[in-house]
mmCIF file of C-alpha atoms and ligand atoms in Angstrom:
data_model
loop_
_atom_site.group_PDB
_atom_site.id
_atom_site.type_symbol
_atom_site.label_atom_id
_atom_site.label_comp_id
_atom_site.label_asym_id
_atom_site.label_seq_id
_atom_site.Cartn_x
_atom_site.Cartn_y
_atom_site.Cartn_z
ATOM 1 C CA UNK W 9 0.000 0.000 0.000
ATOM 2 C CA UNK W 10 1.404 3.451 -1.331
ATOM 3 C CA UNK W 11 1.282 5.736 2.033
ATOM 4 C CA UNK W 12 -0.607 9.140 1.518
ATOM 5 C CA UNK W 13 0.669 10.567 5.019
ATOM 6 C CA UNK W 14 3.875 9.261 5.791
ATOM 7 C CA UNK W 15 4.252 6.636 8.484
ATOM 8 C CA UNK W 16 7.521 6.252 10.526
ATOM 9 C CA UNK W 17 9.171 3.173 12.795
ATOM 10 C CA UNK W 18 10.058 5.448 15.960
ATOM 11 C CA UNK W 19 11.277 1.632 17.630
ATOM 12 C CA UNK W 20 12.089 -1.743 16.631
ATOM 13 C CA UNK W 21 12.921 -5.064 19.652
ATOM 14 C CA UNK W 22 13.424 -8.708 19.436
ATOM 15 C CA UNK W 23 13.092 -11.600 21.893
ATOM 16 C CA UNK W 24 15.022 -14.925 21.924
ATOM 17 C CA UNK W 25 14.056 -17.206 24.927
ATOM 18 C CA UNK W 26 16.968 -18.097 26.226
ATOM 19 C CA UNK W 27 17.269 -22.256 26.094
ATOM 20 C CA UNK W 28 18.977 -22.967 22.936
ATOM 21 C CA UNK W 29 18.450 -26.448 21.335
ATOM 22 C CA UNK W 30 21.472 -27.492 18.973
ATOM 23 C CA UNK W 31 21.293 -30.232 16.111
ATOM 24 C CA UNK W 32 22.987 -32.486 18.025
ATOM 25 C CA UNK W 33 19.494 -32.804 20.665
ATOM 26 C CA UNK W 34 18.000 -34.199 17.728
ATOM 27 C CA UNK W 35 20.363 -36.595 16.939
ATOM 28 C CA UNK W 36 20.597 -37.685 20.165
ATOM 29 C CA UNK W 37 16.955 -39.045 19.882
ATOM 30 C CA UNK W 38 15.752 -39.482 16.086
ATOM 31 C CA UNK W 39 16.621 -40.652 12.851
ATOM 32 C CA UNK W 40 18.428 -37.194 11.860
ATOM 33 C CA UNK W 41 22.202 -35.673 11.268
ATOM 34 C CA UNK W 42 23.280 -32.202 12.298
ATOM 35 C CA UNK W 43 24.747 -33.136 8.729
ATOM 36 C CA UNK W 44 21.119 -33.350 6.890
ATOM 37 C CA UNK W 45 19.527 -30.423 8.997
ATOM 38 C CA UNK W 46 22.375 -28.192 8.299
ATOM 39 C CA UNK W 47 22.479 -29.211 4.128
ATOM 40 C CA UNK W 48 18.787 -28.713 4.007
ATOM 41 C CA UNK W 49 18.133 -25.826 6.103
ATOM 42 C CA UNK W 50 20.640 -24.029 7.006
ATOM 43 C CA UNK W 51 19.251 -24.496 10.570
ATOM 44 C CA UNK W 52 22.218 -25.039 13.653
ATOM 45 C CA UNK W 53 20.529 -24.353 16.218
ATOM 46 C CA UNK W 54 17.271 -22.452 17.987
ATOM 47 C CA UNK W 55 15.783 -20.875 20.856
ATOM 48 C CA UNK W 56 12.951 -22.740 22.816
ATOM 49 C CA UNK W 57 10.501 -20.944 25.021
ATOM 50 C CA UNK W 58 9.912 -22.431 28.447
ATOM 51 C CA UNK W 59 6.489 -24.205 29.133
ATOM 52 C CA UNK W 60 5.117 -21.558 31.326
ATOM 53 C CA UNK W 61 6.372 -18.868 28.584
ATOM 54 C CA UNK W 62 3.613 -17.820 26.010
ATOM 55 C CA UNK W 63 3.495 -15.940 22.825
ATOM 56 C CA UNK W 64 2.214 -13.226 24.823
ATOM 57 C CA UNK W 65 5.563 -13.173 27.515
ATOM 58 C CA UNK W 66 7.749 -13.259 24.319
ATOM 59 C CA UNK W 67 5.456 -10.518 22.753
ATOM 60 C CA UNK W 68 5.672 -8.607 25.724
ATOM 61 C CA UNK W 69 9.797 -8.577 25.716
ATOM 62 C CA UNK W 70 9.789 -7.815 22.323
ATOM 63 C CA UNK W 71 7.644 -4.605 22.459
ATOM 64 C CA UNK W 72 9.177 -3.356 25.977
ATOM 65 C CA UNK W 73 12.576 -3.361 23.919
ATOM 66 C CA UNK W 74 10.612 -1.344 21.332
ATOM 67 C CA UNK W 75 9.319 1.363 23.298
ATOM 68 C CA UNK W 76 12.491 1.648 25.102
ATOM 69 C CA UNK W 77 14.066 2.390 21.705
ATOM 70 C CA UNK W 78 11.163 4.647 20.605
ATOM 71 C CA UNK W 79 12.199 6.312 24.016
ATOM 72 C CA UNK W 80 8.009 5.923 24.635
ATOM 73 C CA UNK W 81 5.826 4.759 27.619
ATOM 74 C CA UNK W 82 3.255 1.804 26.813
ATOM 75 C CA UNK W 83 0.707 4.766 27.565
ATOM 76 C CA UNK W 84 1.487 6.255 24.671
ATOM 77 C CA UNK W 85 0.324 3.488 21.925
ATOM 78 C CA UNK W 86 -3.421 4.313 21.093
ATOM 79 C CA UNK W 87 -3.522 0.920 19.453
ATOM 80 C CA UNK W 88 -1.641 -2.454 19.848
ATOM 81 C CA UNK W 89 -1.835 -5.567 16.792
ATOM 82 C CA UNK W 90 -0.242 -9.475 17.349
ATOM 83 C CA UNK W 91 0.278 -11.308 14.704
ATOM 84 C CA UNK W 92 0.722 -15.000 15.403
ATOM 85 C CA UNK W 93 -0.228 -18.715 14.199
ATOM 86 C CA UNK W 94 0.113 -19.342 18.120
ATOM 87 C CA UNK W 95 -2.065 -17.312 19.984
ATOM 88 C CA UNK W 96 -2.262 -17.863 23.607
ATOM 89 C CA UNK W 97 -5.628 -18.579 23.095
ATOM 90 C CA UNK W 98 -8.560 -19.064 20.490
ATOM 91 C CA UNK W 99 -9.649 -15.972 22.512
ATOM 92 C CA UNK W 100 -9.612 -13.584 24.057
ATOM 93 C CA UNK W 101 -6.920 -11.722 21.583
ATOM 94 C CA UNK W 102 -3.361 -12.239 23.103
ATOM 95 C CA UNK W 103 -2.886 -8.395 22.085
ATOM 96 C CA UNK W 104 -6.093 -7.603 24.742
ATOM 97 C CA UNK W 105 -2.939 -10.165 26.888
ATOM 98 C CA UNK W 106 -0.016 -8.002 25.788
ATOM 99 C CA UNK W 107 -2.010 -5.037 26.753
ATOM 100 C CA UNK W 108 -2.422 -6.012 30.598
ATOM 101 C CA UNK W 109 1.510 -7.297 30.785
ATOM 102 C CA UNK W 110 2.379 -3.973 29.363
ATOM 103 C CA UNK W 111 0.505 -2.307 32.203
ATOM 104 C CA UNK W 112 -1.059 -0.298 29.757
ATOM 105 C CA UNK W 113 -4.024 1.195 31.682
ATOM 106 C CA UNK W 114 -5.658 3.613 28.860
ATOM 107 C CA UNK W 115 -8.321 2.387 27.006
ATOM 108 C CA UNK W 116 -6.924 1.462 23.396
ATOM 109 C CA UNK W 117 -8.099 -1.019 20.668
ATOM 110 C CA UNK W 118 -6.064 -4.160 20.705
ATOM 111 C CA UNK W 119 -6.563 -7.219 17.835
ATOM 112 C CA UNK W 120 -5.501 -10.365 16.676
ATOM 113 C CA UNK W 121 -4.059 -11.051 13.212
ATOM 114 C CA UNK W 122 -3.352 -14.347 11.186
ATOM 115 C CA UNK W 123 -1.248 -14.368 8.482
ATOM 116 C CA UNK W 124 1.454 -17.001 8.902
ATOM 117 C CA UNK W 125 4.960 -15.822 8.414
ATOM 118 C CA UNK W 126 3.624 -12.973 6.532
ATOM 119 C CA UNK W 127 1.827 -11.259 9.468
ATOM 120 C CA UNK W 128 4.017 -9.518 10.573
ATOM 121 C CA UNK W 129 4.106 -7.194 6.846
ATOM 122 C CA UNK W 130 0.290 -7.966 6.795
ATOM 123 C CA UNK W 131 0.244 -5.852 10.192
ATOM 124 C CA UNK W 132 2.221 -3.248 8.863
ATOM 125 C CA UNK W 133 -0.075 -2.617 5.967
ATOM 126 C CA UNK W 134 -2.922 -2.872 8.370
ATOM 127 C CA UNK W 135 -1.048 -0.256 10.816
ATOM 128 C CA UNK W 136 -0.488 1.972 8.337
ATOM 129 C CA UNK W 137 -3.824 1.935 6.691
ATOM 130 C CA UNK W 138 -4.973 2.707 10.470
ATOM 131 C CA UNK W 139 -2.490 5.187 10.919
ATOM 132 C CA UNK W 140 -3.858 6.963 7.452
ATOM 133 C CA UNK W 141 -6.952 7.689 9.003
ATOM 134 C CA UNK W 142 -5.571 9.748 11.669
ATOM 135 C CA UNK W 143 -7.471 7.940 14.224
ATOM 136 C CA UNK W 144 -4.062 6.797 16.125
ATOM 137 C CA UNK W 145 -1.049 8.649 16.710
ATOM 138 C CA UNK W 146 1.502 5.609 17.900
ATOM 139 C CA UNK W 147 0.442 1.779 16.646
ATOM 140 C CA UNK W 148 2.633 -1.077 18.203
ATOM 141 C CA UNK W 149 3.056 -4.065 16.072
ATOM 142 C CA UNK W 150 3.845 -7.194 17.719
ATOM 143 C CA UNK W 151 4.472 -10.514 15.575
ATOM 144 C CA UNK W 152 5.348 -13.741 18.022
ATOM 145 C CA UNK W 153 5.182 -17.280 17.734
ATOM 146 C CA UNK W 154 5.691 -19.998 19.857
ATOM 147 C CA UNK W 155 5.842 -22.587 17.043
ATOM 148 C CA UNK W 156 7.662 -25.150 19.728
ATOM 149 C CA UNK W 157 4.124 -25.271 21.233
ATOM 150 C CA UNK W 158 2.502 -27.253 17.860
ATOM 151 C CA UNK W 159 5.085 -28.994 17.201
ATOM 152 C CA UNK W 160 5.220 -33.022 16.824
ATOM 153 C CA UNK W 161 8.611 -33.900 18.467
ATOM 154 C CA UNK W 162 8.117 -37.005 16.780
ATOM 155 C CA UNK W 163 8.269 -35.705 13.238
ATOM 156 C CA UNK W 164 11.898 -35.670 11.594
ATOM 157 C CA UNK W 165 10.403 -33.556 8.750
ATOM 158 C CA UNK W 166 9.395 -30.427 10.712
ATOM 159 C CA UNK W 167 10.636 -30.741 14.146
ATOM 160 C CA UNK W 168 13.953 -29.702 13.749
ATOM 161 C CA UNK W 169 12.851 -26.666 11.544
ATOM 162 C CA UNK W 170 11.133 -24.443 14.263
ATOM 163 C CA UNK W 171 12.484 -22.176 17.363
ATOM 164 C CA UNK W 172 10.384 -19.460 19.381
ATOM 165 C CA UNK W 173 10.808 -15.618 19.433
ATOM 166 C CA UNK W 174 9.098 -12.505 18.749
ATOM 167 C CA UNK W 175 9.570 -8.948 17.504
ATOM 168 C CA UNK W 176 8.121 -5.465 17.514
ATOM 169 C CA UNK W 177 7.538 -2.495 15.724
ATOM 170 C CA UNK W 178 5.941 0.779 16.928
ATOM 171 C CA UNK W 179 4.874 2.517 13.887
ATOM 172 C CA UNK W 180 3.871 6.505 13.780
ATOM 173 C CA UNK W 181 3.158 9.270 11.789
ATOM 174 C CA UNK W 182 5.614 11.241 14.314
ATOM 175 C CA UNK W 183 8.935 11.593 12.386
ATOM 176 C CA UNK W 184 10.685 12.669 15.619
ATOM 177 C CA UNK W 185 13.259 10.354 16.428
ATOM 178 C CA UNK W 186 12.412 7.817 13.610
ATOM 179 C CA UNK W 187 14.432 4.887 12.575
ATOM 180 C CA UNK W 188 12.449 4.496 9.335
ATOM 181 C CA UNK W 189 10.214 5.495 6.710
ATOM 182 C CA UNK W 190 8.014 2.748 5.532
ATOM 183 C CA UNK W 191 7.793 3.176 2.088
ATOM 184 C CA UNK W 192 5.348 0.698 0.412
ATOM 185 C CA UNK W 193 3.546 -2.982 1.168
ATOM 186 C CA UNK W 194 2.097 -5.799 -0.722
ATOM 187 C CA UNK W 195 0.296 -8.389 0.685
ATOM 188 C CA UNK W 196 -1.022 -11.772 -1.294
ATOM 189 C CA UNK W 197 -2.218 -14.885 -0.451
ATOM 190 C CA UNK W 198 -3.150 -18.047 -2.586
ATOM 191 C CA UNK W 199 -5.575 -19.694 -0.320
ATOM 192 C CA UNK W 200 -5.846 -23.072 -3.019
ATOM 193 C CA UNK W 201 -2.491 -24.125 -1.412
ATOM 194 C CA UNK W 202 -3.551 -23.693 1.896
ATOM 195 C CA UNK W 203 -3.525 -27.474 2.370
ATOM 196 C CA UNK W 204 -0.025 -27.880 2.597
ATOM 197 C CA UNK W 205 0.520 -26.624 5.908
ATOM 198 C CA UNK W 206 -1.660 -26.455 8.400
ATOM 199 C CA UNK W 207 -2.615 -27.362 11.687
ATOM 200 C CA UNK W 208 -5.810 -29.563 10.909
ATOM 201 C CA UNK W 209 -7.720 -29.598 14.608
ATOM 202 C CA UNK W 210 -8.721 -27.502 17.149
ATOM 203 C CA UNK W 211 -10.852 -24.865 15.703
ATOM 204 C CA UNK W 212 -14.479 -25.438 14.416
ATOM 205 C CA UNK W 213 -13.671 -27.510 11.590
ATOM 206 C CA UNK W 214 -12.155 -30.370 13.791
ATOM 207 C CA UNK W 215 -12.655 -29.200 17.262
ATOM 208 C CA UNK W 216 -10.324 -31.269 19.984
ATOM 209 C CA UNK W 217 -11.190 -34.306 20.980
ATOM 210 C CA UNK W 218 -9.298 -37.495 22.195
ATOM 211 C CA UNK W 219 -9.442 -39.114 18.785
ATOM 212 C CA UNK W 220 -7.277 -36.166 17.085
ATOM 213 C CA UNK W 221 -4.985 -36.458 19.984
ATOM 214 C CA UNK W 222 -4.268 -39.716 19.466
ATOM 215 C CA UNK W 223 -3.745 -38.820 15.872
ATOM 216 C CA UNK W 224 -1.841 -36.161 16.072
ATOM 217 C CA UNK W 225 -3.726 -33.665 14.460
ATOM 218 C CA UNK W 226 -3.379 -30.735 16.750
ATOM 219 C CA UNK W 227 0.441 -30.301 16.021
ATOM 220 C CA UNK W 228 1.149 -28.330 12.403
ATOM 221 C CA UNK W 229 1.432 -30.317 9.542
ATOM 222 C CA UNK W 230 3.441 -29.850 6.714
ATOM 223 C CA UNK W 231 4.589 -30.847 2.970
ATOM 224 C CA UNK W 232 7.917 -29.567 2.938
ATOM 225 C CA UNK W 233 8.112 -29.932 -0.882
ATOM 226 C CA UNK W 234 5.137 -28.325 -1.678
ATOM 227 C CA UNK W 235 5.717 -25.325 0.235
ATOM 228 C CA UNK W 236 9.339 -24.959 -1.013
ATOM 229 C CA UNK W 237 7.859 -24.637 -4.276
ATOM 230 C CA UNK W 238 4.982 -22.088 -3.267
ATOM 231 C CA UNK W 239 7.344 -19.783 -1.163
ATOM 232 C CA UNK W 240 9.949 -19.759 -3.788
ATOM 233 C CA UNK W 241 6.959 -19.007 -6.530
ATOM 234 C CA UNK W 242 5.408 -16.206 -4.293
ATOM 235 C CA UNK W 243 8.263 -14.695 -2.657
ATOM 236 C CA UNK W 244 9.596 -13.523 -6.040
ATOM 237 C CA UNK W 245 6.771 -12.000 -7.366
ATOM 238 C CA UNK W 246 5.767 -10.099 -4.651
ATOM 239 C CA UNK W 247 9.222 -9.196 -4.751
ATOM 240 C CA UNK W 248 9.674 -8.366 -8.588
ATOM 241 C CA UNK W 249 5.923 -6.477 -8.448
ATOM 242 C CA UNK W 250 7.192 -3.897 -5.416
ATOM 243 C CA UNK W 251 10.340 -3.646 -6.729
ATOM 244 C CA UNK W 252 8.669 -2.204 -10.033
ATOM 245 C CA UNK W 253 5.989 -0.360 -8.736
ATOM 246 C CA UNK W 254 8.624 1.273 -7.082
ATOM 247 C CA UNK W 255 11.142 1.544 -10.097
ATOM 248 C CA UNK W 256 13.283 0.546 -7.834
ATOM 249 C CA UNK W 257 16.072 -2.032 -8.857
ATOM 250 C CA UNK W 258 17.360 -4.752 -6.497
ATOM 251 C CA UNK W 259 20.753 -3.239 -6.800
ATOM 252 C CA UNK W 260 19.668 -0.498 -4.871
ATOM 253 C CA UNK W 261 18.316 -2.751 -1.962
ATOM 254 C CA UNK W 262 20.996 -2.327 0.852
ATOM 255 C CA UNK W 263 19.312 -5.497 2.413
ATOM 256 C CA UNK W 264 17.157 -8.099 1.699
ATOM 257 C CA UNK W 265 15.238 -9.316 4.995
ATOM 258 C CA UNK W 266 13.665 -12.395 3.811
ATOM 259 C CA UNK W 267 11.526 -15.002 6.088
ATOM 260 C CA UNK W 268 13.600 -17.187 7.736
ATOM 261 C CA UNK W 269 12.944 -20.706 6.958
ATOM 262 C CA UNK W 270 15.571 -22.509 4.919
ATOM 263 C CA UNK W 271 19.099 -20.606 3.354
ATOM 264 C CA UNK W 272 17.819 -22.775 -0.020
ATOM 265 C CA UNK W 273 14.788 -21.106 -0.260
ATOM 266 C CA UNK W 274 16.636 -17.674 0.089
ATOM 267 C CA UNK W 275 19.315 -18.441 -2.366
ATOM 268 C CA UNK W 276 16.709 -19.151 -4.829
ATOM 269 C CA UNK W 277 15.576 -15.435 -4.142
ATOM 270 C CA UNK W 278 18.756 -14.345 -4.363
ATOM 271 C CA UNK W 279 19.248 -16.004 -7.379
ATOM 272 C CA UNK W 280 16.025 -14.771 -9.007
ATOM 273 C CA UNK W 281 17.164 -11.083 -8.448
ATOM 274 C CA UNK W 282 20.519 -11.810 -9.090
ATOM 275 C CA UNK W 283 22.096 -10.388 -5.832
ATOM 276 C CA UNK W 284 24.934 -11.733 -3.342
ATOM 277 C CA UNK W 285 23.635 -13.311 -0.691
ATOM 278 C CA UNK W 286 25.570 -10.722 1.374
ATOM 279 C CA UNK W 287 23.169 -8.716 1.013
ATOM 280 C CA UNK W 288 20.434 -10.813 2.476
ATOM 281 C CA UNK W 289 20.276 -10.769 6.718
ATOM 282 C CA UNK W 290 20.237 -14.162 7.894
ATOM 283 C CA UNK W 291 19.574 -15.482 11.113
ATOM 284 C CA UNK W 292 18.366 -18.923 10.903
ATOM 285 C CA UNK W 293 21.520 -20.793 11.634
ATOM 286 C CA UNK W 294 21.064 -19.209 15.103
ATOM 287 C CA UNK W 295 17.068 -19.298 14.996
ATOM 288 C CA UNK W 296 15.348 -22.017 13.398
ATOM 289 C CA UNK W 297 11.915 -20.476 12.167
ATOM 290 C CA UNK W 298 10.232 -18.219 14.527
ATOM 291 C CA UNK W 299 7.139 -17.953 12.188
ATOM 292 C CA UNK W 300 5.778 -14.435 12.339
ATOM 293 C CA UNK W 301 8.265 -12.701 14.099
ATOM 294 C CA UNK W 302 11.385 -14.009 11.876
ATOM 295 C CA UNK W 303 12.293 -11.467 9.649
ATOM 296 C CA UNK W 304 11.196 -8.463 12.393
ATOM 297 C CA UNK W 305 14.312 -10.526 14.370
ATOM 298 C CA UNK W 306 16.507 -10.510 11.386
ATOM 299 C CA UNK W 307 15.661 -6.643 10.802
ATOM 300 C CA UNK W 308 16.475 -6.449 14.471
ATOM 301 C CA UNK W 309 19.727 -7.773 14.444
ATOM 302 C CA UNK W 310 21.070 -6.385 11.537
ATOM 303 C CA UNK W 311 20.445 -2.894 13.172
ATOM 304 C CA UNK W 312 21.641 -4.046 16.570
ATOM 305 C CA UNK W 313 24.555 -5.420 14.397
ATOM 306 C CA UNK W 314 25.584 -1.714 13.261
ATOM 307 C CA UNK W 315 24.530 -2.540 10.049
ATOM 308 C CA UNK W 316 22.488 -0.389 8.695
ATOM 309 C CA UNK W 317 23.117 3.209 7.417
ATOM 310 C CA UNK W 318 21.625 6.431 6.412
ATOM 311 C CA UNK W 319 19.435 6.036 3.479
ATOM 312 C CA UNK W 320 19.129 2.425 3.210
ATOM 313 C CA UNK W 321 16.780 1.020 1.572
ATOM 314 C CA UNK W 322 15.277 -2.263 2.997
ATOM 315 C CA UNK W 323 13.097 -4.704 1.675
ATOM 316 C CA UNK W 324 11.156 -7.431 3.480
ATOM 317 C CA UNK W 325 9.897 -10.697 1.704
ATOM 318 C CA UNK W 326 7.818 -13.128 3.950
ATOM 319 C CA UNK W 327 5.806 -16.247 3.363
ATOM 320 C CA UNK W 328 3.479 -18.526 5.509
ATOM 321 C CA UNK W 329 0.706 -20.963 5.813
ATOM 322 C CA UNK W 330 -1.946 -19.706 3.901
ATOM 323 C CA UNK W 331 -0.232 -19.500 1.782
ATOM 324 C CA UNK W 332 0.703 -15.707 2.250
ATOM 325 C CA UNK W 333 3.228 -13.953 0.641
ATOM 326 C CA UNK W 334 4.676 -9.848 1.259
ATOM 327 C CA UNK W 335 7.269 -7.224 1.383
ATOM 328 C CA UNK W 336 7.515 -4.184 2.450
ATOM 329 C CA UNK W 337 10.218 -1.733 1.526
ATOM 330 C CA UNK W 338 11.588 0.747 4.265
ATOM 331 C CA UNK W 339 14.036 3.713 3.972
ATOM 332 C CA UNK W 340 16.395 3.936 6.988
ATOM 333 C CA UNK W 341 17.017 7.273 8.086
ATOM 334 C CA UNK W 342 18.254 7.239 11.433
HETATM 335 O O1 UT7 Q 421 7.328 -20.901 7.440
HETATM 336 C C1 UT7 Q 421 6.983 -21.847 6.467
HETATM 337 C C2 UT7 Q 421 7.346 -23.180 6.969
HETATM 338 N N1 UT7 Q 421 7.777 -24.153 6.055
HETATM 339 C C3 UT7 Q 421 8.913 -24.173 5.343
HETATM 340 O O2 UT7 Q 421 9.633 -23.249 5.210
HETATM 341 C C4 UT7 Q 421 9.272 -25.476 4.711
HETATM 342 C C5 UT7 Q 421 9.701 -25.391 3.297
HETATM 343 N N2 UT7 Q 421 10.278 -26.670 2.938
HETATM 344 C C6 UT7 Q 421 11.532 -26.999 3.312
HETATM 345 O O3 UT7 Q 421 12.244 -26.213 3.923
HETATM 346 C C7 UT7 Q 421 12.047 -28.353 2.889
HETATM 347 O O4 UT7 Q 421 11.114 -28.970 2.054
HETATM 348 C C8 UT7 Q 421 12.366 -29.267 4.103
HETATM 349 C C9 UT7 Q 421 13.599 -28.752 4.839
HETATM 350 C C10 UT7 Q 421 11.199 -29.329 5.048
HETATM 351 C C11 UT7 Q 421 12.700 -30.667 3.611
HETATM 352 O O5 UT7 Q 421 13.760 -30.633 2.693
HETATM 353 P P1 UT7 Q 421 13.633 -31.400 1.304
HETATM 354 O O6 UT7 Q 421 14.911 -31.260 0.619
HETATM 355 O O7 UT7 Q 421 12.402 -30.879 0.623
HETATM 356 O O8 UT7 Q 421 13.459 -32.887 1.788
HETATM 357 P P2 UT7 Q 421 12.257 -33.888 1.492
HETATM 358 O O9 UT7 Q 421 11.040 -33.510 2.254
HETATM 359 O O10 UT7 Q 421 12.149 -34.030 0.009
HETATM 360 O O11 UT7 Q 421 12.839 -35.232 2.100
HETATM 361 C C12 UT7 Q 421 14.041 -35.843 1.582
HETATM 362 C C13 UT7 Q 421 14.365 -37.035 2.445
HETATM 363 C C14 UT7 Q 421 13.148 -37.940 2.706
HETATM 364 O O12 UT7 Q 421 13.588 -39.265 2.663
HETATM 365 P P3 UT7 Q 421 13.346 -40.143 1.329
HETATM 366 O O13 UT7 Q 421 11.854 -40.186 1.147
HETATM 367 O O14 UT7 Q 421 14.056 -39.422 0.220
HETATM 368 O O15 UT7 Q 421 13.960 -41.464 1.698
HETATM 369 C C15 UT7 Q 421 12.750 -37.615 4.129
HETATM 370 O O16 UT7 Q 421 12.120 -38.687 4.790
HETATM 371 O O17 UT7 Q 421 14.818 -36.611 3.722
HETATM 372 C C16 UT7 Q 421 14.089 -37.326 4.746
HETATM 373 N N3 UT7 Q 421 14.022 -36.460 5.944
HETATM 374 C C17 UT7 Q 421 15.004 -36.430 6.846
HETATM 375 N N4 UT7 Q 421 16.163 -37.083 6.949
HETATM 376 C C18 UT7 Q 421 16.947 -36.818 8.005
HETATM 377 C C19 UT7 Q 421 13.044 -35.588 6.290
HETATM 378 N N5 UT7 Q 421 13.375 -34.983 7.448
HETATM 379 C C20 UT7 Q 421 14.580 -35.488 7.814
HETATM 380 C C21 UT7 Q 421 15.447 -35.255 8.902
HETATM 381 N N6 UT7 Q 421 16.607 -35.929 8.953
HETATM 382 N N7 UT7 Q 421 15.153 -34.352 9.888
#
């Protein structure tokens, strides 16, 4: 979405919990290698939130770190968005949640929204469309996922892919202080492959019972093929359509801050645009696939990392169950 009023990121945080599984736990008790995760994936290790730590703790510590570095009390967001495939809850909204662990007394909208590992660009758009109409001042975006939570620790094929974490975004149309200008989204989803990854019970389709227990069908459920080929298909065109409508061309990209799910899947965007992948942020060796929140993390690094400058520009490329697909392009201008 082309912004008519210009819409800033005044503060950006991540959260890691801090128990780290490494490759060699799963060797230690499946059929695996550190050998075939690390070929496949890219994957070394990743973080694992404790039992009694939700996606609403890690969203908390994400968007404390956010306001700290949008030098801004939780009193001052008028409106707060999670996205998440791992709500607390079915309901209430784990952002009504985030709201109470922020201690944020005033009375402010707070929602839910599902996207996959696109939600946390579909929450931008949604932000910024909210910001446009000049009903909010200061939005905080929160994506966080505790993936660990649905996942079948007896499945080789997906097990080792996933870690926990969040990130956070507070998103104004104050310029004071601003990290970033957010320049333009895109958001698409192809809901005919929505099959290939999903997590089949628990909601009103297959609500939970002991028969889908014993079967297994309340952890996620995946065909790794299929949605190799989907991401890699939708990644690049949202990519090639916002680079154009931009006229922007991907050498002037400073970074790439793609979803972080497998290093193949990025070197086939890399490929596909014909950049180094030096100028893609990666984190997954050291985070698995934190769902929503990955590529807020990997944007969080790089600029805890020192590495972005002046007048970068930055451009986000996500996908997710769905299947979802976006970017998002940014101008840093701290
Ligand atoms: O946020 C979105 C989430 N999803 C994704 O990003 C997943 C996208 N897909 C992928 O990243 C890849 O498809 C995977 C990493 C999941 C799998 O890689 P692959 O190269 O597509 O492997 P595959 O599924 O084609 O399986 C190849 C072989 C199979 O054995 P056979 O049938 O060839 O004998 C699997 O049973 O690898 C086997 N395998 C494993 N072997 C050792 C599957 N998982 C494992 C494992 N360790 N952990």
């Amino acid at each position: 979405m082309k912004q008519t009023k210009e819409i800033y990121i005044l503060g950006i945080g991540s959260y890691l919990p801090r128990r780290i599984l490494t490759n060699a736990y799963f060797e230690s008790r499946m059929d695996t290698t550190d050998e075939w995760i690390v070929s496949r994936t890219g994957i070394r290790e990743r973080h694992i939130a404790d039992d009694d730590e939700y996606t609403s703790d890690m969203a908390t510590e994400a968007a404390k770190i956010a306001l700290e570095d949008a030098k801004m009390s939780a009193q001052e967001i008028d409106c707060i968005l999670v996205c998440s495939v791992t709500f607390d809850m079915a309901f209430p909204a784990t952002a009504c949640i985030v709201q109470k662990k922020l201690g944020h007394s005033a009375s402010c909208p707070c929602m839910d929204i599902e996207a996959g590992c696109s939600g946390l660009i579909y929450s931008f758009e949604v932000a910024a469309g909210l910001l446009q109409l000049g009903h909010y001042k200061n939005i905080l975006v929160i994506a966080s996922d505790k993936l660990t939570s649905i996942t079948d620790w007896n499945d080789r094929a997906t097990c080792v892919l996933f870690g926990d974490g969040s990130s956070a975004f507070v998103l104004s149309t104050e310029k004071n202080g601003a990290k970033a200008l957010l320049v333009d989204t895109l958001l698409s989803a192809e809901g005919k492959d929505a099959e290939h990854l999903l997590q089949p019970a628990g909601g009103s389709a297959m609500p939970a019972s002991h028969e889908t227990v014993d079967k297994r069908l309340h952890f996620l459920h995946m065909n790794g093929r299929e949605v190799f080929k989907c991401a890699v298909r939708g990644m690049i065109a949202v990519l090639e359509k916002i680079l154009q409508r931009n006229q922007i061309q991907p050498s002037a990209i400073r970074y790439f801050i793609p979803h972080q799910a497998n290093l193949r899947i990025i070197e086939s965007i890399a490929d596909s645009v014909s950049m180094a992948m030096d100028r893609f942020i990666v984190v997954l060796q050291n985070t698995g696939n934190t769902s929503a929140g990955s590529s807020g993390i990997a944007l969080d690094h790089a600029y805890r990392g020192g590495k972005l400058a002046k007048d970068d520009l930055l451009a986000f490329v996500t996908f997710g169950g769905g299947m979802t697909c976006a970017s998002a392009i940014i101008r840093w201008i701290a």
